[in-house]
mmCIF file of C-alpha atoms and ligand atoms in Angstrom:
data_model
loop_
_atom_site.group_PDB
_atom_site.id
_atom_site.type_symbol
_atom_site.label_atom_id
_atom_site.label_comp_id
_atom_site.label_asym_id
_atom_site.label_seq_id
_atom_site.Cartn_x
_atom_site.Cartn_y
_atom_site.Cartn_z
ATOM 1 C CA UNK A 184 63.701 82.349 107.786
ATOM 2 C CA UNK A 185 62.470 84.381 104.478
ATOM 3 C CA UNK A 186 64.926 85.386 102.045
ATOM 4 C CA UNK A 187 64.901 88.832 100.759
ATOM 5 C CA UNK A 188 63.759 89.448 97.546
ATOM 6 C CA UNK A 189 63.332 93.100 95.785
ATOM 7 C CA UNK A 190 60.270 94.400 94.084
ATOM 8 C CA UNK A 191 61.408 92.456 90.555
ATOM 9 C CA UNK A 192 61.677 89.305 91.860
ATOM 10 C CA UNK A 193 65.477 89.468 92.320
ATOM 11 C CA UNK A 194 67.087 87.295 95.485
ATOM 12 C CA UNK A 195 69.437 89.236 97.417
ATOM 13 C CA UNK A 196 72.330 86.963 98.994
ATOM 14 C CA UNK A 197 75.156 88.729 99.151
ATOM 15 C CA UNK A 198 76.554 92.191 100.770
ATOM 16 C CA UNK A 199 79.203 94.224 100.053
ATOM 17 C CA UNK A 200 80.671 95.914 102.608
ATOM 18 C CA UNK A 201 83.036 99.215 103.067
ATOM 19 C CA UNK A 202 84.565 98.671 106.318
ATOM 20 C CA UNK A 203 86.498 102.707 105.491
ATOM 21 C CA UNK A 204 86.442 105.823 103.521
ATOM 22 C CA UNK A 205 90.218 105.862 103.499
ATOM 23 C CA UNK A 206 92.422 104.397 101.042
ATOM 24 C CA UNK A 207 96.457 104.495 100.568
ATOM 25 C CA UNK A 208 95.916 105.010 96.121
ATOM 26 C CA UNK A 209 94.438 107.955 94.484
ATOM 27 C CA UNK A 210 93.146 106.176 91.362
ATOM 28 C CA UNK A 211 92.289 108.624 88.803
ATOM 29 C CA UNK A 212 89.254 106.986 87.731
ATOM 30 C CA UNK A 213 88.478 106.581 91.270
ATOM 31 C CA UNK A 214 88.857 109.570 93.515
ATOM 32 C CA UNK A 215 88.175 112.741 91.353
ATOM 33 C CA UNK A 216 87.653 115.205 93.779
ATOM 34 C CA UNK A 217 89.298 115.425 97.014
ATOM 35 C CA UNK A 218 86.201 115.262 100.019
ATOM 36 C CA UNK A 219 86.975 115.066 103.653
ATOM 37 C CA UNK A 220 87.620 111.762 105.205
ATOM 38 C CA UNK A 221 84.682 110.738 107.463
ATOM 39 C CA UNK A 222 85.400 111.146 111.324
ATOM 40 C CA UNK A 223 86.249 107.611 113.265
ATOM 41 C CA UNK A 224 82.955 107.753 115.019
ATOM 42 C CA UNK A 225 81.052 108.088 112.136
ATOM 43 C CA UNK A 226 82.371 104.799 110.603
ATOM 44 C CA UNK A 227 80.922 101.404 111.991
ATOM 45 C CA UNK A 228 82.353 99.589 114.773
ATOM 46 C CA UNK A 229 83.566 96.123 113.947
ATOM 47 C CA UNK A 230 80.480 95.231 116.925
ATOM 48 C CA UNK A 231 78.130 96.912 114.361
ATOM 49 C CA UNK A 232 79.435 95.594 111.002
ATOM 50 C CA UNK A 233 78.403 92.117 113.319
ATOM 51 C CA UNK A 234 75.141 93.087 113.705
ATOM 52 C CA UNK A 235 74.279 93.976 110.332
ATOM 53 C CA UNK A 236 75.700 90.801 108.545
ATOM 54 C CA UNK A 237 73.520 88.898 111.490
ATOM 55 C CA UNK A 238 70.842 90.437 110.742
ATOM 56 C CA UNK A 239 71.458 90.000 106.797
ATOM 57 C CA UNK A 240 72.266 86.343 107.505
ATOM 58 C CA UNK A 241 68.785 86.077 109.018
ATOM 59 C CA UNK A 242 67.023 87.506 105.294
ATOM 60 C CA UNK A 243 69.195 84.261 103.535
ATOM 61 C CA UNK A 244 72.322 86.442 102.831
ATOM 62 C CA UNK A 245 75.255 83.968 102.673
ATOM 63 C CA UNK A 246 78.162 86.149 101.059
ATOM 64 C CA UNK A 247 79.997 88.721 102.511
ATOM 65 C CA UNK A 248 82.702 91.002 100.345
ATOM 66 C CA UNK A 249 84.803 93.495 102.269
ATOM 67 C CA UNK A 250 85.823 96.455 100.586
ATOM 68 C CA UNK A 251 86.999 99.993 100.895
ATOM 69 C CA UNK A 252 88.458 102.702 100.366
ATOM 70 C CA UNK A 253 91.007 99.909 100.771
ATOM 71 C CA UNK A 254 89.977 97.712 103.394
ATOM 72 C CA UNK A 255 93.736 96.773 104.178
ATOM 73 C CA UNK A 256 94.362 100.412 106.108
ATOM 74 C CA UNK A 257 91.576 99.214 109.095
ATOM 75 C CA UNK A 258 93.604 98.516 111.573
ATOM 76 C CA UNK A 259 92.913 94.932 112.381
ATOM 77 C CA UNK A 260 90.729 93.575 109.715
ATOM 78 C CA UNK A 261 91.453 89.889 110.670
ATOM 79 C CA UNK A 262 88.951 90.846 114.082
ATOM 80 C CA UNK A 263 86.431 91.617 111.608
ATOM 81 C CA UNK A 264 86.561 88.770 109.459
ATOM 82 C CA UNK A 265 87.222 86.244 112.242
ATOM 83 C CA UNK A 266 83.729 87.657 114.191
ATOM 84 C CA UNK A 267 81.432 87.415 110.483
ATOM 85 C CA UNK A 268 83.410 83.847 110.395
ATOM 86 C CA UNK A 269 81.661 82.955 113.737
ATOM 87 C CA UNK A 270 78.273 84.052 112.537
ATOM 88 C CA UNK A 271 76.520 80.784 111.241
ATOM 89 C CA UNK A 272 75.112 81.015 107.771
ATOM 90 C CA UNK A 273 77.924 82.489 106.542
ATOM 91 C CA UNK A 274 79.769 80.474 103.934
ATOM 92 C CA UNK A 275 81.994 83.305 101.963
ATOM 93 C CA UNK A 276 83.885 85.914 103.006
ATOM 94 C CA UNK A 277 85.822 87.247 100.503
ATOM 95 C CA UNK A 278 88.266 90.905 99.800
ATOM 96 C CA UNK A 279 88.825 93.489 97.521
ATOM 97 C CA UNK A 280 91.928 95.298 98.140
ATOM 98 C CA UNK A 281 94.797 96.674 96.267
ATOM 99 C CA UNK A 282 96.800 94.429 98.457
ATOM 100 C CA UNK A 283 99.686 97.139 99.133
ATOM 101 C CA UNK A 284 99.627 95.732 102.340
ATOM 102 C CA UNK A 285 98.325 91.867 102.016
ATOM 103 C CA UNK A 286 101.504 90.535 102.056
ATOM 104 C CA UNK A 287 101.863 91.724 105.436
ATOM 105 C CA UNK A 288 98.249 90.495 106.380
ATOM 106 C CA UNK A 289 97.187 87.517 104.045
ATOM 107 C CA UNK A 290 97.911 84.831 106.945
ATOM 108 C CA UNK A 291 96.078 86.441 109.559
ATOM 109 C CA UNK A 292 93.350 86.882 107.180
ATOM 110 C CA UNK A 293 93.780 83.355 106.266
ATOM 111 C CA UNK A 294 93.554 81.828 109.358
ATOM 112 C CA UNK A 295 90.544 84.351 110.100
ATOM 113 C CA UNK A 296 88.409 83.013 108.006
ATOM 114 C CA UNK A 297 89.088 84.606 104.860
ATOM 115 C CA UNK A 298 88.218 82.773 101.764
ATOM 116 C CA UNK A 299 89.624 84.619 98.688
ATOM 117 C CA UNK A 300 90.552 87.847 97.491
ATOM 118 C CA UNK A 301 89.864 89.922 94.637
ATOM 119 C CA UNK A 302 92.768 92.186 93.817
ATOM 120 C CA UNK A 303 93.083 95.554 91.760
ATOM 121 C CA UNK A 304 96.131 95.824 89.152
ATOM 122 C CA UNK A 305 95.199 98.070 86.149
ATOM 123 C CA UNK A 306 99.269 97.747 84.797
ATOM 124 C CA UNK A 307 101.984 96.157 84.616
ATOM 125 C CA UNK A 308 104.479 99.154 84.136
ATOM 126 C CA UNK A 309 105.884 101.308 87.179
ATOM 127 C CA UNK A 310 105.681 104.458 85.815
ATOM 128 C CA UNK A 311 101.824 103.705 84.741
ATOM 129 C CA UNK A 312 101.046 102.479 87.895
ATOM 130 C CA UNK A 313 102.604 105.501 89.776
ATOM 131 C CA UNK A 314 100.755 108.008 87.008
ATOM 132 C CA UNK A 315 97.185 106.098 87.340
ATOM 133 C CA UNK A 316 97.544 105.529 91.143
ATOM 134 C CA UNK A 317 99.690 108.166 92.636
ATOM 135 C CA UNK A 318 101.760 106.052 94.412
ATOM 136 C CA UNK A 319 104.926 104.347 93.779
ATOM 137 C CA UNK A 320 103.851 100.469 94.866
ATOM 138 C CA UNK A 321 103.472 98.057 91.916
ATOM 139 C CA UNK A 322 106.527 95.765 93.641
ATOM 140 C CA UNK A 323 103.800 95.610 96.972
ATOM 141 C CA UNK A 324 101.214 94.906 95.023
ATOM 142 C CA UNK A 325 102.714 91.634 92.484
ATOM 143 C CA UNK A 326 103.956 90.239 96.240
ATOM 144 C CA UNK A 327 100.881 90.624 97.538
ATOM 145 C CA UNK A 328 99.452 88.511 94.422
ATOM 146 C CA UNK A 329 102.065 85.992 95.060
ATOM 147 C CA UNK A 330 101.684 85.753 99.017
ATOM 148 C CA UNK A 331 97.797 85.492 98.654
ATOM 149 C CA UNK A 332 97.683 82.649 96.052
ATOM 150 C CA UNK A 333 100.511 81.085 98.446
ATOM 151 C CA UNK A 334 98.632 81.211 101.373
ATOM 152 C CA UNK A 335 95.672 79.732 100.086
ATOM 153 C CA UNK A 336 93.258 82.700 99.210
ATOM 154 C CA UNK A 337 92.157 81.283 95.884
ATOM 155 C CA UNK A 338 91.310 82.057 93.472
ATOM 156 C CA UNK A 339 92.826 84.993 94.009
ATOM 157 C CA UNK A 340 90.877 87.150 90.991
ATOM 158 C CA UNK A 341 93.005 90.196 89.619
ATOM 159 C CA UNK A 342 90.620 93.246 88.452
ATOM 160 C CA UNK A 343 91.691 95.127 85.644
ATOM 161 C CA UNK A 344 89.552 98.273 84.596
ATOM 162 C CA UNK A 345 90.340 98.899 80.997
ATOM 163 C CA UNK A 346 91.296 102.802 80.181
ATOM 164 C CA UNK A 347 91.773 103.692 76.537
ATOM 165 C CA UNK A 348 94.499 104.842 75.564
ATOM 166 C CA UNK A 349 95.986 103.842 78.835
ATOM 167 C CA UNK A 350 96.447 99.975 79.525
ATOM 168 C CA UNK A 351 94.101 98.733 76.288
ATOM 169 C CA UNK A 352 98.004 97.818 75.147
ATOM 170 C CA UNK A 353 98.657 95.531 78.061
ATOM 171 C CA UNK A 354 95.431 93.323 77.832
ATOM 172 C CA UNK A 355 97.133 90.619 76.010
ATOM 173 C CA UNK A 356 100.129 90.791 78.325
ATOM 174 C CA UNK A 357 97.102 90.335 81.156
ATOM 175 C CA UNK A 358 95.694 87.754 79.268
ATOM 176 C CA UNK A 359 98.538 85.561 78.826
ATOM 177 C CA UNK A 360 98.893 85.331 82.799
ATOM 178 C CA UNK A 361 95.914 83.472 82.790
ATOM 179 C CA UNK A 362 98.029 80.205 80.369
ATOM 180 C CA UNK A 363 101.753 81.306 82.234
ATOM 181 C CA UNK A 364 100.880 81.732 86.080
ATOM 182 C CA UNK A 365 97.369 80.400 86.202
ATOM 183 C CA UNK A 366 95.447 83.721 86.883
ATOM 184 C CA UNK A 367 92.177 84.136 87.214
ATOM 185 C CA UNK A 368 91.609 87.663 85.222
ATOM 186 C CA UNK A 369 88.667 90.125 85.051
ATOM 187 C CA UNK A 370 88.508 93.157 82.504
ATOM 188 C CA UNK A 371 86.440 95.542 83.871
ATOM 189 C CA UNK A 372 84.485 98.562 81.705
ATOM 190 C CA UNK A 373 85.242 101.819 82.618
ATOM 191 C CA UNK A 374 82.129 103.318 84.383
ATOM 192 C CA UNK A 375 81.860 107.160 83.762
ATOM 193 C CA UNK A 376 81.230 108.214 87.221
ATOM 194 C CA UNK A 377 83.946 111.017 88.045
ATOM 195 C CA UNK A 378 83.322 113.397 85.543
ATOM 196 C CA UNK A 379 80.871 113.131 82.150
ATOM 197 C CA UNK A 380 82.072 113.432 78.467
ATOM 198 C CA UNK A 381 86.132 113.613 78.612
ATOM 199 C CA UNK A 382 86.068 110.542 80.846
ATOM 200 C CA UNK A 383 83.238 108.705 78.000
ATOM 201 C CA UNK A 384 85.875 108.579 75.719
ATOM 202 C CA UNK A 385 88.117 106.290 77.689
ATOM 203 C CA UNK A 386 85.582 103.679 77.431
ATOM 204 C CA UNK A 387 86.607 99.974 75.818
ATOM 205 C CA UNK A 388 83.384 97.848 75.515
ATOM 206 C CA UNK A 389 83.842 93.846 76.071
ATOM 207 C CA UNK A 390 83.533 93.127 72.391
ATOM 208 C CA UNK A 391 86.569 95.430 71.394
ATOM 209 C CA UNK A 392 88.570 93.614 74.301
ATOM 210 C CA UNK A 393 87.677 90.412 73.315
ATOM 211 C CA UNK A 394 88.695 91.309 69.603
ATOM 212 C CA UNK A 395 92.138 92.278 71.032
ATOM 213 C CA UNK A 396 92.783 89.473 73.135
ATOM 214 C CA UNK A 397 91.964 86.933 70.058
ATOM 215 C CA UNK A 398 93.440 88.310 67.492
ATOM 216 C CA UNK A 399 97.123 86.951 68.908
ATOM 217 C CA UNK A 400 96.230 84.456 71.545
ATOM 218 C CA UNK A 401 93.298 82.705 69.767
ATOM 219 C CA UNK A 402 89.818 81.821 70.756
ATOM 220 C CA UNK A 403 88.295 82.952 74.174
ATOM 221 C CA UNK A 404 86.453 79.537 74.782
ATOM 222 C CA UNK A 405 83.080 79.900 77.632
ATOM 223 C CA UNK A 406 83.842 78.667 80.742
ATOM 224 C CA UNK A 407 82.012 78.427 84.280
ATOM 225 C CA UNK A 408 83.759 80.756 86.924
ATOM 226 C CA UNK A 409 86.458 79.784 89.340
ATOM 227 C CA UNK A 410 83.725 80.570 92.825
ATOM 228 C CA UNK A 411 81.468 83.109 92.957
ATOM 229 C CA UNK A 412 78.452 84.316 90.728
ATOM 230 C CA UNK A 413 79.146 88.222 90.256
ATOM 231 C CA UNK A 414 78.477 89.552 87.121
ATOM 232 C CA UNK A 415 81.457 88.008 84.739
ATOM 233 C CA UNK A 416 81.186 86.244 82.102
ATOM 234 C CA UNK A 417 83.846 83.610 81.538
ATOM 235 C CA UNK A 418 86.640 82.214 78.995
ATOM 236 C CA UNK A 419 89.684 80.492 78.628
ATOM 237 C CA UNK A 420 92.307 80.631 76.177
ATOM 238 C CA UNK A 421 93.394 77.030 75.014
ATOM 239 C CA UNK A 422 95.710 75.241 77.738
ATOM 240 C CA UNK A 423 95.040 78.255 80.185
ATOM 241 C CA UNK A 424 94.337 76.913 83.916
ATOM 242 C CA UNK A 425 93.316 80.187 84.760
ATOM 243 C CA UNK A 426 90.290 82.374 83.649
ATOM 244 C CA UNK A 427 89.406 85.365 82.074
ATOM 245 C CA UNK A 428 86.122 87.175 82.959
ATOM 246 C CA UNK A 429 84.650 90.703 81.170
ATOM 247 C CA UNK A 430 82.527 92.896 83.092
ATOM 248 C CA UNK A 431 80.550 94.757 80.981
ATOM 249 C CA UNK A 432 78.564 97.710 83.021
ATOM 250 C CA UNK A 433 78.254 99.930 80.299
ATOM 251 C CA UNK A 434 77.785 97.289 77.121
ATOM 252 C CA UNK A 435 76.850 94.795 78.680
ATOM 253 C CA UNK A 436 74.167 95.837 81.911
ATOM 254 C CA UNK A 437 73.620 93.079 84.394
ATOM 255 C CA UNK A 438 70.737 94.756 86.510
ATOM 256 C CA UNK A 439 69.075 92.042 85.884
ATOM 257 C CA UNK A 440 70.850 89.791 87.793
ATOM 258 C CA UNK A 441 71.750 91.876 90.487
ATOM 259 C CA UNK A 442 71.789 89.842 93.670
ATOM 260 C CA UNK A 443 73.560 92.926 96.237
ATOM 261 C CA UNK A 444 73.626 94.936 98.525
ATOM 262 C CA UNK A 445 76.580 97.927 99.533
ATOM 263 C CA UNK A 446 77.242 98.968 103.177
ATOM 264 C CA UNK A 447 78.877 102.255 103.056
ATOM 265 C CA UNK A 448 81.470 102.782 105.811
ATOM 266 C CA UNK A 449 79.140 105.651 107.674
ATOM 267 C CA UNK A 450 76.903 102.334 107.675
ATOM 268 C CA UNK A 451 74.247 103.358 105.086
ATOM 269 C CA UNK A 452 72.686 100.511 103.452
ATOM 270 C CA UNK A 453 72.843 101.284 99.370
ATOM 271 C CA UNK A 454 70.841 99.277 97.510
ATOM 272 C CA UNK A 455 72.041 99.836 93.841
ATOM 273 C CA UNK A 456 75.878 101.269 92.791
ATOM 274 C CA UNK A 457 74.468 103.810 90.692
ATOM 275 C CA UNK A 458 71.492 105.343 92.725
ATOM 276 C CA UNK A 459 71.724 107.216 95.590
ATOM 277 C CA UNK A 460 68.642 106.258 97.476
ATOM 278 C CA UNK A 461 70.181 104.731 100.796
ATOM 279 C CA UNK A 462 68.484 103.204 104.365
ATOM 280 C CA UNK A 463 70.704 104.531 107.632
ATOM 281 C CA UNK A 464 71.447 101.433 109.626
ATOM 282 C CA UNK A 465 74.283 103.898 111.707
ATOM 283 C CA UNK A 466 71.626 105.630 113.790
ATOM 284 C CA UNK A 467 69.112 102.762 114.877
ATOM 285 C CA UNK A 468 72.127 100.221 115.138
ATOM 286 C CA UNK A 469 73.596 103.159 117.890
ATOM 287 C CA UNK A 470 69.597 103.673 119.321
ATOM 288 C CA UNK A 471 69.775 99.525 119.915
ATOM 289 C CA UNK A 472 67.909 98.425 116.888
ATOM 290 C CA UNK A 473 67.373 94.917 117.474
ATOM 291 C CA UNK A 474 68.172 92.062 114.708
ATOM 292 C CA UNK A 475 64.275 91.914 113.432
ATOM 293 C CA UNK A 476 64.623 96.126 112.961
ATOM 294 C CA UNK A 477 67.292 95.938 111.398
ATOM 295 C CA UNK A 478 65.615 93.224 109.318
ATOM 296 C CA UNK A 479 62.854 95.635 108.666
ATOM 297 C CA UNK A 480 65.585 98.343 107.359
ATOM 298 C CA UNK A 481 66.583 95.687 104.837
ATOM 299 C CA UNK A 482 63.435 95.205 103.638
ATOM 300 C CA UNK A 483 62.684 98.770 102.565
ATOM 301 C CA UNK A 484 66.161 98.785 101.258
ATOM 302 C CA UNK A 485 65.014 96.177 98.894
ATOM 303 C CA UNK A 486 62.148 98.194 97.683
ATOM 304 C CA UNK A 487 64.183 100.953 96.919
ATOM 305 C CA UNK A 488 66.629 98.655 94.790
ATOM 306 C CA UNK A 489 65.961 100.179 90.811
ATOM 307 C CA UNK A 490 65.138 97.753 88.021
ATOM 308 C CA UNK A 491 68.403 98.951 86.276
ATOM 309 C CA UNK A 492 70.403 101.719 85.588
ATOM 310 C CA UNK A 493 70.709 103.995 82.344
ATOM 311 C CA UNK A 494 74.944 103.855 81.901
ATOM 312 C CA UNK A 495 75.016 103.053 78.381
ATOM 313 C CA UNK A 496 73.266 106.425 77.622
ATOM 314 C CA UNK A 497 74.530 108.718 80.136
ATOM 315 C CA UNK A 498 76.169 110.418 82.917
ATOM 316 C CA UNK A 499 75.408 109.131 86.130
ATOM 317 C CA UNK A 500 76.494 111.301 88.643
ATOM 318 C CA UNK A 501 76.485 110.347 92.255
ATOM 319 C CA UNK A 502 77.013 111.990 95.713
ATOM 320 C CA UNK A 503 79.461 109.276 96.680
ATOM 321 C CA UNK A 504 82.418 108.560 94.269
ATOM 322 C CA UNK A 505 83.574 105.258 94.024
ATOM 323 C CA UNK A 506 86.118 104.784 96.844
ATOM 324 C CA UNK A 507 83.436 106.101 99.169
ATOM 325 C CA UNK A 508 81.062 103.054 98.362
ATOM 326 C CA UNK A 509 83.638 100.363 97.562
ATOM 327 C CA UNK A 510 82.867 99.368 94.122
HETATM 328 N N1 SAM B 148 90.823 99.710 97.374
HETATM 329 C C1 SAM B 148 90.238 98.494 96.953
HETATM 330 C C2 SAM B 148 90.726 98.115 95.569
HETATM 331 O O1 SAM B 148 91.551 98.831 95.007
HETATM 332 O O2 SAM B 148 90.306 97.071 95.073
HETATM 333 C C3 SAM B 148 88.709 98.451 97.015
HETATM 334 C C4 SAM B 148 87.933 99.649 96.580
HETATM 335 S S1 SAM B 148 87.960 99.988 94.845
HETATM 336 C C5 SAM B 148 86.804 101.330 94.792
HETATM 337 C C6 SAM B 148 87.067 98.633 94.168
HETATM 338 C C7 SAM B 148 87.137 98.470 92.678
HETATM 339 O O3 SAM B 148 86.417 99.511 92.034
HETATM 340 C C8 SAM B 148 88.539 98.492 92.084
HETATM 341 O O4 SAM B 148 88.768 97.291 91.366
HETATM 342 C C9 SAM B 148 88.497 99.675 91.141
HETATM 343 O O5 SAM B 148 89.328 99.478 90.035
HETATM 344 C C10 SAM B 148 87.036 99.728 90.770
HETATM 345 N N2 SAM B 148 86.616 101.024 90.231
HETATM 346 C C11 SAM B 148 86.759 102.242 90.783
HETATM 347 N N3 SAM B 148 86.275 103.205 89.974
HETATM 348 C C12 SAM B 148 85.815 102.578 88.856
HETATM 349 C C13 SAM B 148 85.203 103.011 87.646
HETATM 350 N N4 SAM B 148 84.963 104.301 87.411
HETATM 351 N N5 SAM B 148 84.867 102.080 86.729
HETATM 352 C C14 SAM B 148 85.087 100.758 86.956
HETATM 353 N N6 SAM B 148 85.655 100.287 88.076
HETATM 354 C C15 SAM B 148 86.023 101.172 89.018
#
């Protein structure tokens, strides 16, 4: 077996996959614009998702992240995870989700084969939530915290992108989760992808977070991560069992390090966020492209993967927003 590398050297192990366009928030950072939800037979089968983590497993690829739109609304996500659980080589599957719905679904997913989730809460406050999301489900969302880390999808990660001006007054509240319930906490950086210049502005960079986390809850000591080797880096407040990582995308680029690929629902393989150069895997996987084609497909993919992106000194608009590539 060779492992797939990209033209700087980089190793990629891990794939991130959208298994749908479709998603039950309307994030404002997220979904600018409204654009037609794709057709159901233009989004992969579970039988194809299959194929293409196969194939990936066979180019070294050990990690698999489903994502969305919000992953939860496919009906019967446990049959996906349970067939990539069968698939030998595979030693992570993890989830991003909202988790609106895990409560309902975190045992099935469990007892799939699901390792861990990673789960989205920007604020604590009902009417922020409802103003930021568009929906009316912070109560869903804390249970489906709860219910996760109680069934045994740990760590269970919570996301936080940082808005100024919106939530930068909760991140100590966020912070102080990680010493009262043990969370494991990541402050995100804003990306400026819906719109240019307005949007800029709501940018707070990992140094000003830090700042405000410190000033009242003391020193963010370095830590190693809970699982996993995204692009956080680590701390921990003193007598804190839980963690809190910073994702800097704007400040703080980690192209270097980039060790991913994205399957977009329509089942185009995307090998950077930011860029828009992607490889169809839809069309041969439906013409019978066998594993070692599909192999091949990766490889270019690889080629086209950029050294890095330019976010910290502009605009980088893209044909697919956010929700349509899955973060
Ligand atoms: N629906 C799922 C969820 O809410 O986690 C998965 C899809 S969502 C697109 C994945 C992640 O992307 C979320 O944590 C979301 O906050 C993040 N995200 C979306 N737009 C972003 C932006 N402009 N900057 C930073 N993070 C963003």
């Amino acid at each position: 077996m060779t492992d797939l590398f990209d033209s700087f050297r980089r190793r990629i192990d891990y794939i991130r996959i959208s298994v749908t366009d479709r998603c039950n928030l309307r994030c404002a950072y997220c979904t600018a614009e409204s654009v037609p939800h794709l057709p159901h037979d233009e989004i992969l089968s579970y039988e194809e998702i299959r194929r293409v983590v196969q194939a990936a497993v066979g180019l070294g690829m050990r990690r698999v992240r489903l994502t969305g739109g919000e992953p939860l609304v496919r009906p019967n996500l446990s049959t996906l995870v349970k067939l990539l659980y069968q698939i030998e080589g595979i030693d992570d599957i993890a989830l991003t989700t909202n988790a609106i719905l895990l409560s309902r679904y975190a045992a099935e997913l469990k007892a799939a084969g699901l390792k861990r989730v990673n789960i989205s809460l920007d604020t604590f406050k009902a009417d922020k939530f409802k103003q930021i999301t568009g929906g009316d489900k912070l109560k869903d969302v804390l249970s489906g915290i709860e219910t996760a880390r109680r069934v045994g999808l740990n760590p269970v990660k919570i996301n936080t992108v940082v808005l100024k001006g919106f939530n930068d007054d909760e991140l100590v509240d966020f912070a102080q989760m990680s010493v009262s319930q043990g969370w494991h906490i990541r402050f995100i950086e804003h990306m400026p992808l819906v719109t240019a210049g307005a949007e800029k502005a709501q940018l707070v960079a990992i140094k000003d977070m830090m700042a405000i986390i410190q000033r009242p809850l003391g020193v963010l000591e370095p830590c190693w991560p809970a699982s996993g080797n995204g692009p956080a880096k680590y701390y921990q407040l003193s007598g804190a069992k839980g963690t809190i990582g910073f994702i800097g995308p704007v400040t703080d680029c980690f192209c270097s390090e980039c060790n991913r690929f994205r399957l977009t629902a329509d089942g185009r393989l995307r090998p950077c966020l930011l860029e828009d150069s992607e490889v169809d895997l839809k069309g041969p996987l439906r013409m019978g492209a066998s594993i070692e084609e599909l192999k091949k497909l990766m490889h270019q993919a690889a080629v086209l993967k950029k050294e890095q992106h330019c976010l910290s000194e502009e605009f980088v608009p893209s044909k697919r927003q956010m929700w349509q590539i899955g973060g």
